[in-house]
Short mmCIF file of C-alpha atoms in Angstrom, two decimals:
data_model
loop_
_atom_site.label_atom_id
_atom_site.label_comp_id
_atom_site.label_asym_id
_atom_site.label_seq_id
_atom_site.Cartn_x
_atom_site.Cartn_y
_atom_site.Cartn_z
CA UNK A 1 -12.62 7.54 -4.02
CA UNK A 2 -9.50 5.50 -4.79
CA UNK A 3 -7.26 7.99 -3.02
CA UNK A 4 -9.51 7.95 0.04
CA UNK A 5 -9.51 4.14 0.22
CA UNK A 6 -5.74 4.02 -0.30
CA UNK A 7 -5.24 6.60 2.46
CA UNK A 8 -7.50 4.54 4.75
CA UNK A 9 -5.53 1.38 3.96
CA UNK A 10 -2.27 3.22 4.64
CA UNK A 11 -3.59 4.30 8.05
CA UNK A 12 -4.82 0.78 8.84
CA UNK A 13 -1.46 -0.84 8.08
CA UNK A 14 0.60 1.79 9.91
CA UNK A 15 0.65 -0.26 13.13
CA UNK A 16 1.87 -3.25 11.09
CA UNK A 17 4.68 -1.17 9.62
CA UNK A 18 5.69 0.16 13.03
CA UNK A 19 5.61 -3.15 14.89
CA UNK A 20 7.78 -4.72 12.21
CA UNK A 21 10.68 -3.20 14.12
CA UNK A 22 9.82 -5.43 17.09
CA UNK A 23 11.64 -8.25 15.32
CA UNK A 24 14.90 -6.75 16.61
CA UNK A 25 13.97 -6.92 20.33
CA UNK A 26 12.51 -10.37 19.63
CA UNK A 27 15.88 -11.55 18.36
CA UNK A 28 17.68 -10.01 21.35
CA UNK A 29 15.18 -11.60 23.74
CA UNK A 30 15.60 -15.05 22.21
CA UNK A 31 19.40 -14.76 22.30
CA UNK A 32 19.37 -13.60 25.93
CA UNK A 33 17.02 -16.44 26.90
CA UNK A 34 19.28 -19.02 25.26
CA UNK A 35 22.37 -17.46 26.87
CA UNK A 36 20.69 -17.38 30.29
CA UNK A 37 19.64 -21.03 29.98
CA UNK A 38 23.18 -22.02 29.04
CA UNK A 39 24.80 -20.05 31.87
CA UNK A 40 22.10 -20.84 34.44
CA UNK A 41 20.84 -17.30 35.05
CA UNK A 42 17.29 -16.69 36.10
CA UNK A 43 17.14 -13.00 36.96
CA UNK A 44 18.81 -10.26 34.90
CA UNK A 45 17.69 -7.19 36.89
CA UNK A 46 15.56 -6.83 39.97
CA UNK A 47 14.21 -3.85 41.88
CA UNK A 48 12.03 -3.32 44.95
CA UNK A 49 8.88 -1.61 43.74
CA UNK A 50 6.74 -3.23 41.05
CA UNK A 51 6.49 -1.18 37.86
CA UNK A 52 3.83 -1.54 35.18
CA UNK A 53 4.28 -4.47 32.77
CA UNK A 54 7.70 -5.57 34.12
CA UNK A 55 6.74 -6.15 37.76
CA UNK A 56 9.72 -6.44 40.13
CA UNK A 57 12.39 -7.38 37.65
CA UNK A 58 13.48 -8.88 34.38
CA UNK A 59 13.86 -12.64 34.47
CA UNK A 60 14.09 -15.44 31.93
CA UNK A 61 10.31 -15.78 32.29
CA UNK A 62 9.94 -12.08 31.49
CA UNK A 63 11.90 -12.59 28.28
CA UNK A 64 9.86 -15.67 27.40
CA UNK A 65 6.61 -13.72 27.87
CA UNK A 66 8.05 -10.85 25.86
CA UNK A 67 8.73 -13.24 22.99
CA UNK A 68 5.14 -14.41 22.70
CA UNK A 69 3.84 -10.86 23.23
CA UNK A 70 5.94 -9.62 20.32
CA UNK A 71 4.97 -12.58 18.16
CA UNK A 72 1.27 -11.93 18.87
CA UNK A 73 1.62 -8.23 18.02
CA UNK A 74 3.48 -9.02 14.80
CA UNK A 75 0.91 -11.61 13.78
CA UNK A 76 -2.20 -9.53 14.43
CA UNK A 77 -1.01 -6.24 12.95
CA UNK A 78 0.95 -7.98 10.22
CA UNK A 79 -2.26 -9.75 9.23
CA UNK A 80 -3.89 -6.43 8.37
CA UNK A 81 -0.80 -5.49 6.36
CA UNK A 82 -0.91 -8.82 4.48
CA UNK A 83 -4.64 -8.38 3.81
CA UNK A 84 -4.11 -4.94 2.32
CA UNK A 85 -1.36 -6.21 0.01
CA UNK A 86 -3.37 -9.33 -0.92
CA UNK A 87 -0.63 -11.55 0.54
CA UNK A 88 -2.94 -13.37 2.94
CA UNK A 89 -3.92 -17.01 2.65
CA UNK A 90 -6.77 -17.51 0.20
CA UNK A 91 -8.06 -20.31 -2.00
CA UNK A 92 -7.47 -19.00 -5.51
CA UNK A 93 -7.17 -22.43 -7.08
CA UNK A 94 -10.96 -22.58 -7.53
CA UNK A 95 -11.45 -19.07 -8.88
CA UNK A 96 -8.26 -18.49 -10.91
CA UNK A 97 -9.84 -19.41 -14.26
CA UNK A 98 -13.11 -17.56 -13.70
CA UNK A 99 -13.92 -14.22 -15.33
CA UNK A 100 -12.78 -11.09 -13.50
CA UNK A 101 -16.30 -10.04 -12.45
CA UNK A 102 -16.95 -13.47 -10.92
CA UNK A 103 -13.63 -13.35 -9.07
CA UNK A 104 -14.47 -9.91 -7.75
CA UNK A 105 -17.95 -11.09 -6.74
CA UNK A 106 -16.47 -14.01 -4.83
CA UNK A 107 -14.03 -11.66 -3.10
CA UNK A 108 -16.87 -9.33 -2.15
CA UNK A 109 -18.96 -12.24 -0.89
CA UNK A 110 -16.06 -13.61 1.16
CA UNK A 111 -15.23 -10.25 2.68
CA UNK A 112 -18.83 -9.39 3.62
CA UNK A 113 -20.18 -12.82 4.57
CA UNK A 114 -17.16 -14.49 6.14
CA UNK A 115 -14.44 -11.99 7.08
CA UNK A 116 -16.49 -9.07 8.38
CA UNK A 117 -18.73 -11.13 10.73
CA UNK A 118 -15.65 -13.04 11.95
CA UNK A 119 -13.88 -9.75 12.75
CA UNK A 120 -16.99 -8.48 14.55
CA UNK A 121 -17.23 -11.63 16.68
CA UNK A 122 -13.53 -11.60 17.58
CA UNK A 123 -13.71 -7.88 18.36
CA UNK A 124 -16.75 -8.35 20.61
CA UNK A 125 -15.37 -11.28 22.59
CA UNK A 126 -11.79 -9.96 22.48
CA UNK A 127 -12.91 -6.73 24.08
CA UNK A 128 -14.59 -8.66 26.90
CA UNK A 129 -11.51 -10.87 27.21
CA UNK A 130 -9.19 -7.83 27.60
CA UNK A 131 -11.59 -6.04 29.94
CA UNK A 132 -11.83 -9.07 32.22
CA UNK A 133 -8.03 -9.23 32.31
CA UNK A 134 -7.82 -5.53 33.15
CA UNK A 135 -10.47 -5.72 35.89
CA UNK A 136 -8.84 -8.74 37.51
CA UNK A 137 -5.32 -7.30 37.32
CA UNK A 138 -4.17 -10.43 35.52
CA UNK A 139 -0.43 -10.93 35.24
CA UNK A 140 2.11 -13.67 35.11
CA UNK A 141 2.03 -16.16 37.97
CA UNK A 142 5.56 -17.36 37.30
CA UNK A 143 7.59 -14.14 37.32
CA UNK A 144 6.95 -13.01 33.75
CA UNK A 145 5.33 -9.85 32.45
CA UNK A 146 2.45 -8.25 34.31
CA UNK A 147 -0.60 -6.35 32.97
CA UNK A 148 -1.74 -9.04 30.56
CA UNK A 149 -4.67 -6.84 29.52
CA UNK A 150 -2.23 -4.88 27.33
CA UNK A 151 -1.45 -7.84 25.11
CA UNK A 152 -5.02 -9.10 25.21
CA UNK A 153 -6.26 -5.71 23.99
CA UNK A 154 -4.26 -6.26 20.80
CA UNK A 155 -6.88 -8.83 19.75
CA UNK A 156 -9.89 -6.49 19.51
CA UNK A 157 -7.77 -3.63 18.17
CA UNK A 158 -6.25 -5.79 15.44
CA UNK A 159 -9.55 -7.32 14.39
CA UNK A 160 -11.23 -3.90 14.37
CA UNK A 161 -8.52 -2.73 11.96
CA UNK A 162 -8.99 -5.87 9.86
CA UNK A 163 -12.77 -5.36 9.83
CA UNK A 164 -12.38 -1.77 8.67
CA UNK A 165 -9.95 -2.98 6.00
CA UNK A 166 -12.52 -5.57 4.90
CA UNK A 167 -15.16 -2.84 4.54
CA UNK A 168 -12.76 -0.64 2.59
CA UNK A 169 -11.84 -3.50 0.28
CA UNK A 170 -15.53 -4.36 -0.17
CA UNK A 171 -16.20 -0.80 -1.33
CA UNK A 172 -13.18 -0.98 -3.63
CA UNK A 173 -14.25 -4.37 -4.98
CA UNK A 174 -17.81 -3.18 -5.58
CA UNK A 175 -16.44 -0.22 -7.51
CA UNK A 176 -14.23 -2.60 -9.53
CA UNK A 177 -17.21 -4.86 -10.30
CA UNK A 178 -19.19 -1.92 -11.62
CA UNK A 179 -16.22 -0.67 -13.67
CA UNK A 180 -15.09 -4.09 -14.99
CA UNK A 181 -15.96 -4.99 -18.57
CA UNK A 182 -18.27 -7.96 -19.13
CA UNK A 183 -15.50 -10.10 -20.59
CA UNK A 184 -11.79 -9.52 -20.21
CA UNK A 185 -8.81 -10.49 -18.19
CA UNK A 186 -9.26 -13.22 -15.60
CA UNK A 187 -6.84 -12.07 -12.93
CA UNK A 188 -7.60 -9.60 -10.15
CA UNK A 189 -5.13 -7.56 -8.18
#
């Protein structure tokens, strides 16, 4: 069971591991934007026919959009990665001195009662949000990136992954509660 859950977690965080490399184009984009602002450039490359995502060229606005797209992707998929490694924001100050079983019970309660419904709500409305963007052909109105539905689809995808991770951790936590001794160490992993 542990190997199966670990394999599931590894699959869920794979997008987070892969998009970590987007930090490099983010740095290049920020540097090019600063350079362009200093020199007074607006357009880097332009072409006649519109192509998906980029439109008719690469401008300072394209780079600015690219920056927040990359930041959004890093945040959403990195959140699943942080959740798996227990590096997410949580309020341990109240539960740190409690027995291990109580800590595990609180974790299970939080995952099932707060996190999982939140992920389901964000997935449901995020899907509608991305679909509306796709159906309307939404894109930048100021010369930035086109096909906004691509970035908006990251929201339901990311929260679906987080919801699956919450279910996997709930199963793991339930197993740990059953296996934990009645009294023992007070710290959970």
